[in-house]
mmCIF file of C-alpha atoms and ligand atoms in Angstrom:
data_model
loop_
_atom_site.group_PDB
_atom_site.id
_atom_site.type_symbol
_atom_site.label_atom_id
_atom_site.label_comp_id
_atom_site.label_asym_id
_atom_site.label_seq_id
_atom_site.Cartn_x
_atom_site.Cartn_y
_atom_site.Cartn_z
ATOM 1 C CA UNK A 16 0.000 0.000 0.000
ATOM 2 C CA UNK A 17 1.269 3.609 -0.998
ATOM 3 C CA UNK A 18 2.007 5.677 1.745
ATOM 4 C CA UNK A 19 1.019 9.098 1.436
ATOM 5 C CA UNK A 20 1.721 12.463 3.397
ATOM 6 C CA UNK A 21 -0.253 15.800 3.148
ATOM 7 C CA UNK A 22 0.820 19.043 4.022
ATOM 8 C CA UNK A 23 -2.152 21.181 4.389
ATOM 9 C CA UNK A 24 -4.572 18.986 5.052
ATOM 10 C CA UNK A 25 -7.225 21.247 6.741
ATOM 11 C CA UNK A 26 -6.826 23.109 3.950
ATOM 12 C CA UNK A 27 -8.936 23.181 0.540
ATOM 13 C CA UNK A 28 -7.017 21.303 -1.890
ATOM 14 C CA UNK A 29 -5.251 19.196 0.849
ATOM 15 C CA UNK A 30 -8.562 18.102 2.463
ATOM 16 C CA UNK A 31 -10.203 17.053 -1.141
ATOM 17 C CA UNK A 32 -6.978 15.609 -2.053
ATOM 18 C CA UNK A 33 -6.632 13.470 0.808
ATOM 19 C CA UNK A 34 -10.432 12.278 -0.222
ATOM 20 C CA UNK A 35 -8.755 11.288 -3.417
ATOM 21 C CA UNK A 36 -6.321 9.161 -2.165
ATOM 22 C CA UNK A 37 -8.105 7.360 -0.122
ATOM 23 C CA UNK A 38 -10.391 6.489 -2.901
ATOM 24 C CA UNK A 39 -6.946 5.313 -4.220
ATOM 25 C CA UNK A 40 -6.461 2.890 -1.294
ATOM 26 C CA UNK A 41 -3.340 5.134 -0.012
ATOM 27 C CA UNK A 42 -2.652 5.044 3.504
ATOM 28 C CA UNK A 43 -2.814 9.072 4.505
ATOM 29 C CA UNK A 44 -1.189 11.186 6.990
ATOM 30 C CA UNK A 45 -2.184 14.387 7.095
ATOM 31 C CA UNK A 46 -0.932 17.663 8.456
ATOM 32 C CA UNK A 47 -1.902 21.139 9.408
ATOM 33 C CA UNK A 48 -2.299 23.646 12.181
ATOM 34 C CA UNK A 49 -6.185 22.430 12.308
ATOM 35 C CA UNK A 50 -8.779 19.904 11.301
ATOM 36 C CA UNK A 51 -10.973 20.606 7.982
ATOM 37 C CA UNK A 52 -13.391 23.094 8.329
ATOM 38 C CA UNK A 53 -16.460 21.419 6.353
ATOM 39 C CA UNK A 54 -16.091 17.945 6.804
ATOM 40 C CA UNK A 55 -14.481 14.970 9.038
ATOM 41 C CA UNK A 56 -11.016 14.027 7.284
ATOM 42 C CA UNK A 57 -10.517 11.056 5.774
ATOM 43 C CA UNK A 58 -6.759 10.477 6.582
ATOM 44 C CA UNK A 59 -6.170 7.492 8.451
ATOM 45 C CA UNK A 60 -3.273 9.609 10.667
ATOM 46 C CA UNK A 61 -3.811 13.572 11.293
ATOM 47 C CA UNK A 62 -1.646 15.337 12.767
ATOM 48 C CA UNK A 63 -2.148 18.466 14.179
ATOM 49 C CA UNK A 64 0.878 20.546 14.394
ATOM 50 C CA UNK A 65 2.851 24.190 13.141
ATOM 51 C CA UNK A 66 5.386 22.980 10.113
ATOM 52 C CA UNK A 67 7.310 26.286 11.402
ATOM 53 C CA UNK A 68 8.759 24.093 13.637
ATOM 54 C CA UNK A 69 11.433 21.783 12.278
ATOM 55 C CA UNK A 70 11.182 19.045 14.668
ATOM 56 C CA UNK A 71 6.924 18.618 14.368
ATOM 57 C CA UNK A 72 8.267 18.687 10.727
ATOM 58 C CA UNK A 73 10.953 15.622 11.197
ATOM 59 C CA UNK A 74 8.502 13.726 13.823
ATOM 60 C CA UNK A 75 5.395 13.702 10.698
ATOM 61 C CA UNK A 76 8.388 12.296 8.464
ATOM 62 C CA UNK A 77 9.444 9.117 11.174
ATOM 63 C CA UNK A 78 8.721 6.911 7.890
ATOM 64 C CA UNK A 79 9.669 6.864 4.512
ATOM 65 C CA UNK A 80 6.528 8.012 2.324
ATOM 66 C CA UNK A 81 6.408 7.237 -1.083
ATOM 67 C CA UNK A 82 4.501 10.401 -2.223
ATOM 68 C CA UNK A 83 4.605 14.401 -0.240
ATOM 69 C CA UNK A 84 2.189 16.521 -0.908
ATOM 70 C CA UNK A 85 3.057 20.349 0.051
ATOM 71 C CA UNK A 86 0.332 22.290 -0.066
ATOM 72 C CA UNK A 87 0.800 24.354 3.716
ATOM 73 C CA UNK A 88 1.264 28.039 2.844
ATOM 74 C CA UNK A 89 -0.078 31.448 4.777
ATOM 75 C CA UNK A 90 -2.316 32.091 1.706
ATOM 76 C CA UNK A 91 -5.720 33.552 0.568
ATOM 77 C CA UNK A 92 -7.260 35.641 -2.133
ATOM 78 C CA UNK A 93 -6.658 39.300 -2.894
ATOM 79 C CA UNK A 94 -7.882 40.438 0.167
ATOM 80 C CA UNK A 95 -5.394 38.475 1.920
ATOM 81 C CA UNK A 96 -2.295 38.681 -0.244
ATOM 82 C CA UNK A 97 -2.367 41.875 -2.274
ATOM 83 C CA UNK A 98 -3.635 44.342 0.791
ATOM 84 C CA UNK A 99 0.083 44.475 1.734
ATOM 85 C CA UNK A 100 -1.075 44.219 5.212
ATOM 86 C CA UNK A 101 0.170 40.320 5.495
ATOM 87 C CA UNK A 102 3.325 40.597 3.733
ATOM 88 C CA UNK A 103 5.907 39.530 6.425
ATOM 89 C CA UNK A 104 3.710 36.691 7.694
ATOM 90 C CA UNK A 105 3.038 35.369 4.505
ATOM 91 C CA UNK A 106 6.874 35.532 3.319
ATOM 92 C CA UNK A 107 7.894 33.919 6.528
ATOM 93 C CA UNK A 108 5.667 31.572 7.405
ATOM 94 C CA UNK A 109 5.298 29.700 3.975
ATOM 95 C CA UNK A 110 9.533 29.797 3.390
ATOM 96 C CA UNK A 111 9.801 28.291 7.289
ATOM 97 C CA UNK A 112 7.385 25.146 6.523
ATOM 98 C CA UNK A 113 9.371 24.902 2.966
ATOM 99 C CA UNK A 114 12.885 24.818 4.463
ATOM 100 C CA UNK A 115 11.385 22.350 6.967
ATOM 101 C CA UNK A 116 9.568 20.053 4.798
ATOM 102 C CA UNK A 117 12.358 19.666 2.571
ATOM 103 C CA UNK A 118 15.185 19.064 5.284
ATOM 104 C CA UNK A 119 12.598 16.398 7.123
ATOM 105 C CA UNK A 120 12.115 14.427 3.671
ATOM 106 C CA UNK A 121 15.924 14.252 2.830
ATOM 107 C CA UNK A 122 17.184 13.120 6.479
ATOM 108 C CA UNK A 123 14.626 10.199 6.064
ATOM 109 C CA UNK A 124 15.232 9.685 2.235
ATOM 110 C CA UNK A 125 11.522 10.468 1.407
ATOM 111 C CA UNK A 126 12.246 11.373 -2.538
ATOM 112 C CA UNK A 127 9.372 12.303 -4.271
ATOM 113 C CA UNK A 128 7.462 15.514 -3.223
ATOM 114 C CA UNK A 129 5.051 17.836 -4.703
ATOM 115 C CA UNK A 130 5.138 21.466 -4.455
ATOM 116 C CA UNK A 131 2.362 23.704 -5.025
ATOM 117 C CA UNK A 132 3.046 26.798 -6.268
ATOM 118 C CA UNK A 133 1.268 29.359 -8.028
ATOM 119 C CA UNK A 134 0.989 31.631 -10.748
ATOM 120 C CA UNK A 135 1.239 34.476 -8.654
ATOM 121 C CA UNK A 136 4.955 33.987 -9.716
ATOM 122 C CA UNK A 137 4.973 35.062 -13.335
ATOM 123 C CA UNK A 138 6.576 38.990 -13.815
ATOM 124 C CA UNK A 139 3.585 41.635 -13.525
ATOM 125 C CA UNK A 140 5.121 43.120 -16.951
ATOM 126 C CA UNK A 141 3.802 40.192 -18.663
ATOM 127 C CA UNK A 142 0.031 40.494 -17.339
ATOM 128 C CA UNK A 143 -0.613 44.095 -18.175
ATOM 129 C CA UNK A 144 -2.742 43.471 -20.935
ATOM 130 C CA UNK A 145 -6.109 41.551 -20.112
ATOM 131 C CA UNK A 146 -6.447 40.145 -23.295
ATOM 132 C CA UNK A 147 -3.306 39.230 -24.254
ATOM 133 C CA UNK A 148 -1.206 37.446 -20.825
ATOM 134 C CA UNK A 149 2.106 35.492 -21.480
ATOM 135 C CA UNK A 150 2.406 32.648 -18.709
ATOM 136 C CA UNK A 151 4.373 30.040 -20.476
ATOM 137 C CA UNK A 152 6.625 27.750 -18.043
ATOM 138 C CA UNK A 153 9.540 29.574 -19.453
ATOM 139 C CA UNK A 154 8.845 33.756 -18.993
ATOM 140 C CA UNK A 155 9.038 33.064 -15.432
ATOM 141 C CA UNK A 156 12.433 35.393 -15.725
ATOM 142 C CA UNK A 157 13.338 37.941 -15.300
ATOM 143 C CA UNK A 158 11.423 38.097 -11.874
ATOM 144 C CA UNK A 159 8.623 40.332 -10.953
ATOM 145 C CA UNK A 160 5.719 39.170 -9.251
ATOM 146 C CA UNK A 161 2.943 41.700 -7.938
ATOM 147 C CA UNK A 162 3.388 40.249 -4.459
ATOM 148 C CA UNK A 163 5.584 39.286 -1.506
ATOM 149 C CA UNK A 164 3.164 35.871 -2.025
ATOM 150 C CA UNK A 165 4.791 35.451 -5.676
ATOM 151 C CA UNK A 166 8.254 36.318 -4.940
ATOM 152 C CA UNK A 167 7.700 33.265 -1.608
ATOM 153 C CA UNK A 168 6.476 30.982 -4.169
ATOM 154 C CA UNK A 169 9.812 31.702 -6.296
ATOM 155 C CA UNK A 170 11.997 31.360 -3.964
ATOM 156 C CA UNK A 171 10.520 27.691 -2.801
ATOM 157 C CA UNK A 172 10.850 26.670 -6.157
ATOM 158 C CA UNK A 173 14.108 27.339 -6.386
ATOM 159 C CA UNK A 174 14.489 25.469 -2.831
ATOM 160 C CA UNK A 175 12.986 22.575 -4.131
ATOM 161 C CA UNK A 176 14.880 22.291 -7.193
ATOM 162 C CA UNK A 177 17.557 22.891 -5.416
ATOM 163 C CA UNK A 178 17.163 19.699 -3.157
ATOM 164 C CA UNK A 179 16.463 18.263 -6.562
ATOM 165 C CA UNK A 180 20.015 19.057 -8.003
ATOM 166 C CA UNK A 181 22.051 18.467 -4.765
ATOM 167 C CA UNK A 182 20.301 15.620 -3.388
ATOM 168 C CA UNK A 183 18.182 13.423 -5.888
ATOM 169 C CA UNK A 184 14.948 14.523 -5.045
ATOM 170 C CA UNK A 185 12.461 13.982 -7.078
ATOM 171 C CA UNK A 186 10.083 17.230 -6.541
ATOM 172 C CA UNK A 187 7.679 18.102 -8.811
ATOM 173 C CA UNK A 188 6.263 21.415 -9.021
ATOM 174 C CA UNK A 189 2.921 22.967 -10.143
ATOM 175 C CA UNK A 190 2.144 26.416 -10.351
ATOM 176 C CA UNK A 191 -1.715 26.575 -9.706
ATOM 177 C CA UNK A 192 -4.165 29.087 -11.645
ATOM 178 C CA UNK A 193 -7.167 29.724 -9.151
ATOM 179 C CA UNK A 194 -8.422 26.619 -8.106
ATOM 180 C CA UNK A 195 -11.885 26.772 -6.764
ATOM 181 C CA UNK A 196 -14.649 24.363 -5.960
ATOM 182 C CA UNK A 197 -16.929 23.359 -2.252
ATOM 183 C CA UNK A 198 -15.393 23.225 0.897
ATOM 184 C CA UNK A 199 -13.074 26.041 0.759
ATOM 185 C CA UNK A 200 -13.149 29.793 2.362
ATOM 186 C CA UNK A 201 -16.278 31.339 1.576
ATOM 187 C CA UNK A 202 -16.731 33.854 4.328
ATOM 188 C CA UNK A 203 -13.123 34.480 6.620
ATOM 189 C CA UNK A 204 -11.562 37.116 4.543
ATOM 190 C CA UNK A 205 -9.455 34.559 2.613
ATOM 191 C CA UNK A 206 -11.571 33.280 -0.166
ATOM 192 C CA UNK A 207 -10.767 33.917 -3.333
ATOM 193 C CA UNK A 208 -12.882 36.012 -6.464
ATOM 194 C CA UNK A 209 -15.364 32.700 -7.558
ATOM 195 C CA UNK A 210 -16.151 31.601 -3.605
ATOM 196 C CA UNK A 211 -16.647 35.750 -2.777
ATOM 197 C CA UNK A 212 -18.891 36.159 -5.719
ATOM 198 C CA UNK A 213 -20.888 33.120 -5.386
ATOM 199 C CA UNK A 214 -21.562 34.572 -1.704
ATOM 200 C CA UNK A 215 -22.208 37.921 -2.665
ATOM 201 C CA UNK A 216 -24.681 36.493 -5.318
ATOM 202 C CA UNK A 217 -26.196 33.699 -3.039
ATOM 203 C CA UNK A 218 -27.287 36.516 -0.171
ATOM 204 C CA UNK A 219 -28.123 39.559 -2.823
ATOM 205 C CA UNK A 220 -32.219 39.532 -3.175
ATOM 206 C CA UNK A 221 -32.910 39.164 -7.120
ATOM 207 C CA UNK A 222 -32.984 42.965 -8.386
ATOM 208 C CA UNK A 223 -30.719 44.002 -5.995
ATOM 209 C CA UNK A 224 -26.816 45.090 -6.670
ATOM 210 C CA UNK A 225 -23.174 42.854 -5.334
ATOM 211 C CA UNK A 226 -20.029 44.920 -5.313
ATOM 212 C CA UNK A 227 -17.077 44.035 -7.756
ATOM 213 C CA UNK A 228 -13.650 44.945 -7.084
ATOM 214 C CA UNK A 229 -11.681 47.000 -9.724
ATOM 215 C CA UNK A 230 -13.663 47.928 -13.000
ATOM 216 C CA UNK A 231 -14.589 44.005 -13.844
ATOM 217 C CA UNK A 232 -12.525 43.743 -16.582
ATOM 218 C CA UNK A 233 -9.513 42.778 -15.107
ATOM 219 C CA UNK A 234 -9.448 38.810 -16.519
ATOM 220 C CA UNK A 235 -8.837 35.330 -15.284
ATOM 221 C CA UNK A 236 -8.937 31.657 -15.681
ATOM 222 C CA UNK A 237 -10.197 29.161 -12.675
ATOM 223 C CA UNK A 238 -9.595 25.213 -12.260
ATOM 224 C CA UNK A 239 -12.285 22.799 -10.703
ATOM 225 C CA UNK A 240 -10.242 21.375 -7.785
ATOM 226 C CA UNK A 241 -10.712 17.972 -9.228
ATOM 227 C CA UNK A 242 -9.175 18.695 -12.173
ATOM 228 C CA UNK A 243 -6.445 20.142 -10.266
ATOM 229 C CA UNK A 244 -5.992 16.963 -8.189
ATOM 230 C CA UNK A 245 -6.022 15.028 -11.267
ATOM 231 C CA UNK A 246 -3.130 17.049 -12.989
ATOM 232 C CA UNK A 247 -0.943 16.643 -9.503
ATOM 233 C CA UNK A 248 -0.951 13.188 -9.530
ATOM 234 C CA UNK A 249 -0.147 12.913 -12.787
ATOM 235 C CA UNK A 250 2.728 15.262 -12.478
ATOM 236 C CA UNK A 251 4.008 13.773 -9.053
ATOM 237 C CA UNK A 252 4.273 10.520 -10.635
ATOM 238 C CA UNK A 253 6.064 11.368 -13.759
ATOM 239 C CA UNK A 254 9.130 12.060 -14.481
ATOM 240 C CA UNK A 255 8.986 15.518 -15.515
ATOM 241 C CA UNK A 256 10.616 18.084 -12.528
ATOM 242 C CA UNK A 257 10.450 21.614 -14.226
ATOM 243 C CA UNK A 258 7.803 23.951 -12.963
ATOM 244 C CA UNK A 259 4.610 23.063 -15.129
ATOM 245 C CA UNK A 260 1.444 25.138 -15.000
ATOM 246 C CA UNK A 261 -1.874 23.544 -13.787
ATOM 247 C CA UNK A 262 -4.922 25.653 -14.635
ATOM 248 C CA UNK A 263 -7.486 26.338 -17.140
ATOM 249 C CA UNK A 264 -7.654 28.692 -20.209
ATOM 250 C CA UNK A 265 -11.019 29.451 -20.575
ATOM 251 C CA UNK A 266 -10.081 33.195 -19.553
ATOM 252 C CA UNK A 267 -12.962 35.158 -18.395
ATOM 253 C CA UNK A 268 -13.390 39.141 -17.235
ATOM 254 C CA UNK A 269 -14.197 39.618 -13.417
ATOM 255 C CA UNK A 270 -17.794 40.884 -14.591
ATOM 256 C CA UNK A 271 -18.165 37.827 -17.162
ATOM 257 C CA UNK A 272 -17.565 35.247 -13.913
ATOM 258 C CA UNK A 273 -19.867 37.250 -11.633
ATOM 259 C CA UNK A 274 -22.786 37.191 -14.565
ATOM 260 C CA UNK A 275 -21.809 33.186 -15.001
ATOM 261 C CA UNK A 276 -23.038 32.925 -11.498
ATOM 262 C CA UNK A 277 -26.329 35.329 -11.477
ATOM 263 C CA UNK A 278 -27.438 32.990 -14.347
ATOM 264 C CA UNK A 279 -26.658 29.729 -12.140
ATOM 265 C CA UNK A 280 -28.778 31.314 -9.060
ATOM 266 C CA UNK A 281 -31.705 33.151 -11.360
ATOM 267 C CA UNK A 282 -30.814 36.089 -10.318
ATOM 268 C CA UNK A 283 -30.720 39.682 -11.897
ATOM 269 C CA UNK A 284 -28.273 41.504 -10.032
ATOM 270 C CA UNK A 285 -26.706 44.963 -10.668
ATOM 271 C CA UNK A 286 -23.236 45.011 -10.883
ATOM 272 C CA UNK A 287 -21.456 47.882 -8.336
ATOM 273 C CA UNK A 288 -17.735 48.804 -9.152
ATOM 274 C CA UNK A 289 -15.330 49.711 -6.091
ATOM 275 C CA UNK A 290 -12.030 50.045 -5.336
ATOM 276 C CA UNK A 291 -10.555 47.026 -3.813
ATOM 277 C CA UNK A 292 -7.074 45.079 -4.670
ATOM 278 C CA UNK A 293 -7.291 43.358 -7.855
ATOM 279 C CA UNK A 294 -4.024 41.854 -8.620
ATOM 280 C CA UNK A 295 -2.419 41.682 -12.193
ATOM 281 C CA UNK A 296 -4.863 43.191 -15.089
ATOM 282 C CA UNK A 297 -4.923 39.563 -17.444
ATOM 283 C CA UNK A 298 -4.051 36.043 -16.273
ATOM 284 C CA UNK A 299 -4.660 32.759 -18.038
ATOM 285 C CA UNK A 300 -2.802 29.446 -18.086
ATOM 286 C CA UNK A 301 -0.364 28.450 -21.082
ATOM 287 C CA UNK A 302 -1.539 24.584 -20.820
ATOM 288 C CA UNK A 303 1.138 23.691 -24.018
ATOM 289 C CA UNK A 304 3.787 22.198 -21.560
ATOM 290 C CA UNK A 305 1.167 20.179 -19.191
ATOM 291 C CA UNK A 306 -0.191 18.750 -22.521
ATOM 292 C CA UNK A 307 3.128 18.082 -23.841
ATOM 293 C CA UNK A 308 4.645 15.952 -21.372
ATOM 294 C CA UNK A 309 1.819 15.077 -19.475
ATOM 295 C CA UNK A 310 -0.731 14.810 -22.400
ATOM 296 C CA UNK A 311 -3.301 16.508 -20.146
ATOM 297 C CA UNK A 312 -5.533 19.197 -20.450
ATOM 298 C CA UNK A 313 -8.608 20.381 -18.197
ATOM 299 C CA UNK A 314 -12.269 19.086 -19.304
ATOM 300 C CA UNK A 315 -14.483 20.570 -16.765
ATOM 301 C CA UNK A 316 -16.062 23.890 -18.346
ATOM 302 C CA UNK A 317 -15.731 26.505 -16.168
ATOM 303 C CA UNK A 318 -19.850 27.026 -15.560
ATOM 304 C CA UNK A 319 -20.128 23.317 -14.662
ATOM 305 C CA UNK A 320 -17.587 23.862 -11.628
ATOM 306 C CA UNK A 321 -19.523 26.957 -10.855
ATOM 307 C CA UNK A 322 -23.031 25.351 -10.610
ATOM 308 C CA UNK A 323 -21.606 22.163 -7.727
ATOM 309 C CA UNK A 324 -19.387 25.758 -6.425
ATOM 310 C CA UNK A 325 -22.563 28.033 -6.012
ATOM 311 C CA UNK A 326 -25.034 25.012 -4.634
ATOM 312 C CA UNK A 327 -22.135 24.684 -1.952
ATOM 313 C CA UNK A 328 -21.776 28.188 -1.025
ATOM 314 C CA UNK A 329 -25.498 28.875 -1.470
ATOM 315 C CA UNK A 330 -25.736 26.440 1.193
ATOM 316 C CA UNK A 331 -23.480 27.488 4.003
ATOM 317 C CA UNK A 332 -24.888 31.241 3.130
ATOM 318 C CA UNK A 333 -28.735 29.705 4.283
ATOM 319 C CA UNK A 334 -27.645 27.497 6.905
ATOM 320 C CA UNK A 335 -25.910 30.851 8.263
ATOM 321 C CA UNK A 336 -28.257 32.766 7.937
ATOM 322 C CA UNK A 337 -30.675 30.590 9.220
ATOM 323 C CA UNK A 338 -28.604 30.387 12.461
ATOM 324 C CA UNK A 339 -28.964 34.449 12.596
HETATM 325 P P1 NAD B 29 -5.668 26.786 2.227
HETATM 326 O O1 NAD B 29 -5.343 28.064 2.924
HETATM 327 O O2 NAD B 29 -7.083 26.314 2.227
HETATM 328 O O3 NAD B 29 -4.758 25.613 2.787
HETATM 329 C C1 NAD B 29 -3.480 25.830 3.305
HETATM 330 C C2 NAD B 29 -3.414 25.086 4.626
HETATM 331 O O4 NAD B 29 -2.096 25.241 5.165
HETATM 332 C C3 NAD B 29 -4.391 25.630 5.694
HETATM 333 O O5 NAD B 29 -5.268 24.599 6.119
HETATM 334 C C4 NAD B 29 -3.492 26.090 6.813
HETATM 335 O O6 NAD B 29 -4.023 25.857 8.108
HETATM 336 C C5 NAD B 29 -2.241 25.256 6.572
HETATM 337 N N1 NAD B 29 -1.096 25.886 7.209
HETATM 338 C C6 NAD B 29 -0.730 27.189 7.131
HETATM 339 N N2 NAD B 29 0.341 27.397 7.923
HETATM 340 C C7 NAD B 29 0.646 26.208 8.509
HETATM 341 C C8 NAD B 29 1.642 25.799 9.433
HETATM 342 N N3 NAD B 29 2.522 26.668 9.907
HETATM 343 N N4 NAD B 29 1.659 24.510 9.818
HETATM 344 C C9 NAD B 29 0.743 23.627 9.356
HETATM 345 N N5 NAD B 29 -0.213 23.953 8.457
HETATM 346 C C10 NAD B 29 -0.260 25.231 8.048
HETATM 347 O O7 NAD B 29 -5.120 26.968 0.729
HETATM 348 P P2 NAD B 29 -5.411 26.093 -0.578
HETATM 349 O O8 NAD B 29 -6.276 26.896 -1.467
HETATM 350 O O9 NAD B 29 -5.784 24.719 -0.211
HETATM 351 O O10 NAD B 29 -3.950 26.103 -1.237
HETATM 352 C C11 NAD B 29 -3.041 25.023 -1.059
HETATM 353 C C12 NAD B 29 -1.716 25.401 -1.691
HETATM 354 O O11 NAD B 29 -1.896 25.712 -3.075
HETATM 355 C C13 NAD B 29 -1.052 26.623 -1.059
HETATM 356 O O12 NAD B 29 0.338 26.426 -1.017
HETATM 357 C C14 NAD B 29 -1.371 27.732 -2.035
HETATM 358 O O13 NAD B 29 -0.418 28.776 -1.992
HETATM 359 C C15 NAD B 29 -1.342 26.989 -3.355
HETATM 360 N N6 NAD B 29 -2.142 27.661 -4.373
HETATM 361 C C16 NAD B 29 -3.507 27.659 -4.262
HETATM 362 C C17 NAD B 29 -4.265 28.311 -5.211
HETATM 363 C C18 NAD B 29 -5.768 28.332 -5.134
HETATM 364 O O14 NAD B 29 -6.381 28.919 -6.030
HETATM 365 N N7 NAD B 29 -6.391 27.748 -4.127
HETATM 366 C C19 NAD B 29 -3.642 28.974 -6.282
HETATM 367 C C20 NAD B 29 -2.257 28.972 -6.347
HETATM 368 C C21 NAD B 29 -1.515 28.294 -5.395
#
């Protein structure tokens, strides 16, 4: 039986991942500074812990695991990362559990880890135009993220490759593209644009009016965490190590997602422009490397995500409410 460790694990994409692997008949462990929010974990081991500290990080690795997934980080959406306000925790935090993770896996010869990383990355001077983005694997230099959260990201990759290089590990690396589905932040000032908008949409009365941050037309493109999981575990277990892109490229405008998900609710909603952080003006993943040496590309339209996405969220948002 594959054993199988999770970094993150109370996360979003740790917590359905670990779902996923036990449907694979892995044995689990996962990690993270808390339990899953929305629903019992699956992991047959959970440990709860602070992968800022090396030795939690070397106790979790007392056995030799055939797969790692990193996915711990001090993350959220815009509100979280591009506010400037959560720079220094963000920059430390997610390079401590990094260095960590990576020293725990080589003492105990644990070779083949997963790192996810994130688009965030790619230089702002590339992402200027919203119609137009370059994010191929390969314009990654030189450097200039929009945020301490991209330049963290960076310089992890270059950790991990580094480890590759010096010491045989096998890390693989994916740089996500707005992953989104149920059972992630909805309401604690970290969710991202489609989980915000599906709960500004879900409480709005029909005929009323949700705000939208920047002018809408800044664009995007957002994975269906499945798919996401799917293109991990096909990357971890090939044999490919450079930094490969996992998202979609069905780019859509800010405005074009939020009227995606009026249509999904039946609801006709005006849309109210403020100023809020907003993050690079275009952004859409180059899938030509993924499909080249992976021979993967998403399949999951982006409104099909949205409708199991909004029934979620439109969920909590009555259950809440009806709690009120
Ligand atoms: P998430 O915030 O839901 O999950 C991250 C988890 O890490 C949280 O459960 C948190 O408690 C845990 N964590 C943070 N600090 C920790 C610590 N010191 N010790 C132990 N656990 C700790 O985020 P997510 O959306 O599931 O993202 C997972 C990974 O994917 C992150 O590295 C993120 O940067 C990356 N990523 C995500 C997206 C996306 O759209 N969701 C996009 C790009 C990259």
């Amino acid at each position: 039986m594959k054993k199988v460790l999770v970094c993150g694990a109370g996360g979003f994409i740790g917590a359905h991942m670990v779902k996923r692997l036990k449907r694979e008949g892995c044995w689990v462990r996962g990690v993270d500074l808390k339990f899953p929010e929305f629903a019992e974990t699956e992991a047959d081991d959970f440990a709860v812990g602070d992968l800022r500290d090396p030795d939690f990080c070397r106790d979790i690795v007392d056995m030799r695991f055939d797969e790692v997934y990193q996915f711990a980080a001090d993350m959220g959406g815009a509100g979280y990362v591009f506010t400037g306000e959560n720079d220094a925790n963000i920059m430390h935090n997610s390079a401590l559990i990094n260095l960590n993770m990576l020293e725990a896996c080589h003492r105990r010869n644990t070779k083949r880890i997963f790192y996810s990383s994130s688009a965030c990355m790619y230089p702002e001077y590339n992402q200027t135009d919203p119609d137009n983005p370059n994010l191929s694997e390969d314009s990654a230099y030189p450097a200039q993220p929009d945020s301490e959260y991209g330049w963290e990201k960076l310089f992890s990759e270059r950790l991990y490759l580094a480890f590759h290089r010096n010491y045989g590990m096998e890390v693989r690396i994916g740089r996500y593209h707005n992953i989104f589905g149920p059972e992630g932040s909805w309401n604690d000032g970290r969710e991202k644009a489609p989980a915000a908008l599906c709960r500004k949409v879900a409480m709005a009365e029909d005929g009323g009016e949700i705000e939208i941050w920047g002018d809408g037309k800044q664009t995007r493109s957002f994975l269906y965490v499945d798919e996401c999981l799917e293109a991990t575990i096909r990357l971890t277990r090939s044999d490919w190590t450079g930094p490969v892109n996992i998202g979609s490229d069905e780019m859509v405008s800010i405005d074009e997602l939020a009227k995606m998900i009026m249509k999904i609710a039946g609801k006709n909603l005006k849309l109210k422009h403020v100023p809020g952080p907003t993050g690079v003006r275009g952004r859409t993943s180059d899938n030509t490397l993924i499909e080249q040496k992976l021979g993967w590309r998403p399949s999951m339209p982006l409104i099909e995500g949205l409708k199991k996405t909004y029934e979620w969220i439109n969920e909590q948002v009555q259950a809440s409410q009806g709690r009120q």
